[in-house]
Amino acid sequence: MEGTPHPIPRTVEEVFNDFKGRRAGLIKALTAEVDKFYQQCDPEKENLCLYGLPNETWEVNLPVEEVPPELPEPALGINFARDGMQEKDWLSLVAVHSDSWLLAVAFYFGARFGFGKNERKRLFQMINDLPTIFEVVTGNVKQPKEQSANHNSSGKSKSSAKSRQSEPPNKMVKMSPPSKDEDESGEEDEEDDEQGATCGACGDSYGADEFWICCDICERWFHGKCVKITPAKAEHIKQYKCPSCSSKRARV
């Protein structure tokens, strides 16, 4: 339902720019210009749709008459739900449907102009780097970053604790699963490691008289003999990668 014709995007960059323009228009409707948007969504009118346009504007209008439409259509009848729920919930609902519509339009162009696997993947990655309209409208834009930061922080602390264990003179402590008879005042991570320790290669349980080594990537324990690592060789390994993790890194 776009009054002014817009150039049809044909490359990944052009489709992404089209996506960003439409997204910006929709965000305006649901945030900065929300009063105007609210007034236009009169429940007494017919089925209405919220359109985001490539030039970063928006419009509330009736759906296109042609069937099937040239482009995927936004959610139909958003005005009917306006007075039946709290405004913030209604705006969140419209935001979710707007996110879905943007993806539909972007990948419609991708399908129409024959984007291959790598082009579709690149397009999605570019889109996925932007917060969703729902996140913007609900104020949850920063939440994923905070979760990521907390996760990274805990990961770093765990990694640093593990690296401390790997450094002499505690190197051999790292190389053998702790015995249940040892001091139980250690960290919870160490208590978890000692329960049900089995070799990631052969599957046999831990034996007190055997040399073991732990992978710093997947954190699985292995018999030294199963991965061809001796205690002497382990002393010179700063970060041990098991054969499986080493092969994964090589393929990447």
Short mmCIF file of N, CA, C and O in Angstrom, two decimals, residues 162 174-175 213-220 222 227 229 237-250:
data_model
loop_
_atom_site.label_atom_id
_atom_site.label_comp_id
_atom_site.label_asym_id
_atom_site.label_seq_id
_atom_site.Cartn_x
_atom_site.Cartn_y
_atom_site.Cartn_z
N LYS A 162 40.43 -21.77 35.97
CA LYS A 162 40.97 -22.98 35.35
C LYS A 162 42.41 -22.78 34.92
O LYS A 162 43.25 -23.67 35.07
N LYS A 174 45.34 -30.03 38.09
CA LYS A 174 44.47 -29.87 36.92
C LYS A 174 44.44 -31.14 36.08
O LYS A 174 43.44 -31.47 35.48
N MET A 175 45.53 -31.88 36.09
CA MET A 175 45.64 -33.02 35.20
C MET A 175 44.98 -34.28 35.75
O MET A 175 44.90 -35.26 35.06
N ILE A 213 43.80 -35.99 31.97
CA ILE A 213 43.96 -34.59 31.57
C ILE A 213 42.59 -34.05 31.14
O ILE A 213 41.78 -34.79 30.58
N CYS A 214 42.35 -32.78 31.42
CA CYS A 214 41.06 -32.16 31.11
C CYS A 214 41.20 -31.20 29.93
O CYS A 214 42.14 -30.40 29.87
N CYS A 215 40.25 -31.27 29.00
CA CYS A 215 40.24 -30.35 27.86
C CYS A 215 39.77 -28.97 28.33
O CYS A 215 38.73 -28.85 28.98
N ASP A 216 40.53 -27.93 28.00
CA ASP A 216 40.18 -26.58 28.41
C ASP A 216 39.03 -26.00 27.60
O ASP A 216 38.50 -24.94 27.95
N ILE A 217 38.64 -26.66 26.51
CA ILE A 217 37.56 -26.16 25.67
C ILE A 217 36.22 -26.78 26.06
O ILE A 217 35.29 -26.08 26.45
N CYS A 218 36.13 -28.11 26.00
CA CYS A 218 34.86 -28.78 26.32
C CYS A 218 34.79 -29.26 27.77
O CYS A 218 33.73 -29.70 28.21
N GLU A 219 35.91 -29.18 28.50
CA GLU A 219 35.99 -29.53 29.92
C GLU A 219 35.70 -31.01 30.20
O GLU A 219 35.26 -31.36 31.29
N ARG A 220 35.96 -31.85 29.22
CA ARG A 220 35.84 -33.29 29.47
C ARG A 220 37.20 -33.85 29.88
O ARG A 220 38.24 -33.34 29.47
N PHE A 222 40.03 -36.97 30.10
CA PHE A 222 40.51 -38.06 29.25
C PHE A 222 41.67 -38.79 29.94
O PHE A 222 42.46 -38.16 30.65
N VAL A 227 44.60 -40.12 24.79
CA VAL A 227 44.85 -38.97 23.93
C VAL A 227 46.35 -38.75 23.70
O VAL A 227 46.77 -37.70 23.21
N ILE A 229 48.91 -38.27 25.77
CA ILE A 229 49.56 -37.21 26.54
C ILE A 229 50.15 -37.82 27.80
O ILE A 229 49.46 -38.50 28.56
N ILE A 237 52.04 -27.92 28.49
CA ILE A 237 50.83 -27.51 27.78
C ILE A 237 50.12 -26.43 28.57
O ILE A 237 49.69 -26.65 29.70
N LYS A 238 50.02 -25.23 27.99
CA LYS A 238 49.33 -24.13 28.66
C LYS A 238 47.81 -24.28 28.55
O LYS A 238 47.08 -24.00 29.49
N GLN A 239 47.33 -24.68 27.40
CA GLN A 239 45.90 -24.91 27.19
C GLN A 239 45.73 -26.17 26.37
O GLN A 239 46.13 -26.24 25.23
N TYR A 240 45.13 -27.19 27.01
CA TYR A 240 44.98 -28.46 26.31
C TYR A 240 43.64 -28.52 25.57
O TYR A 240 42.58 -28.20 26.11
N LYS A 241 43.70 -28.93 24.29
CA LYS A 241 42.51 -29.16 23.48
C LYS A 241 42.47 -30.65 23.12
O LYS A 241 43.45 -31.18 22.59
N CYS A 242 41.36 -31.28 23.41
CA CYS A 242 41.21 -32.69 23.07
C CYS A 242 41.17 -32.84 21.55
O CYS A 242 40.97 -31.86 20.83
N PRO A 243 41.34 -34.04 21.03
CA PRO A 243 41.32 -34.24 19.57
C PRO A 243 40.05 -33.73 18.90
O PRO A 243 40.09 -33.15 17.82
N SER A 244 38.90 -33.90 19.57
CA SER A 244 37.64 -33.45 18.98
C SER A 244 37.59 -31.95 18.84
O SER A 244 37.24 -31.41 17.79
N CYS A 245 37.99 -31.23 19.91
CA CYS A 245 37.97 -29.77 19.86
C CYS A 245 39.03 -29.23 18.90
O CYS A 245 38.83 -28.21 18.24
N SER A 246 40.16 -29.91 18.82
CA SER A 246 41.21 -29.48 17.90
C SER A 246 40.76 -29.59 16.46
O SER A 246 41.01 -28.69 15.64
N SER A 247 40.04 -30.64 16.14
CA SER A 247 39.57 -30.83 14.77
C SER A 247 38.47 -29.84 14.43
O SER A 247 38.38 -29.35 13.30
N LYS A 248 37.63 -29.48 15.43
CA LYS A 248 36.57 -28.49 15.20
C LYS A 248 37.20 -27.15 14.88
O LYS A 248 36.78 -26.44 13.99
N ARG A 249 38.20 -26.74 15.66
CA ARG A 249 38.85 -25.46 15.43
C ARG A 249 39.53 -25.42 14.05
O ARG A 249 39.55 -24.43 13.37
N ALA A 250 40.06 -26.56 13.66
CA ALA A 250 40.75 -26.62 12.38
C ALA A 250 39.79 -26.43 11.23
O ALA A 250 40.07 -25.74 10.24
#
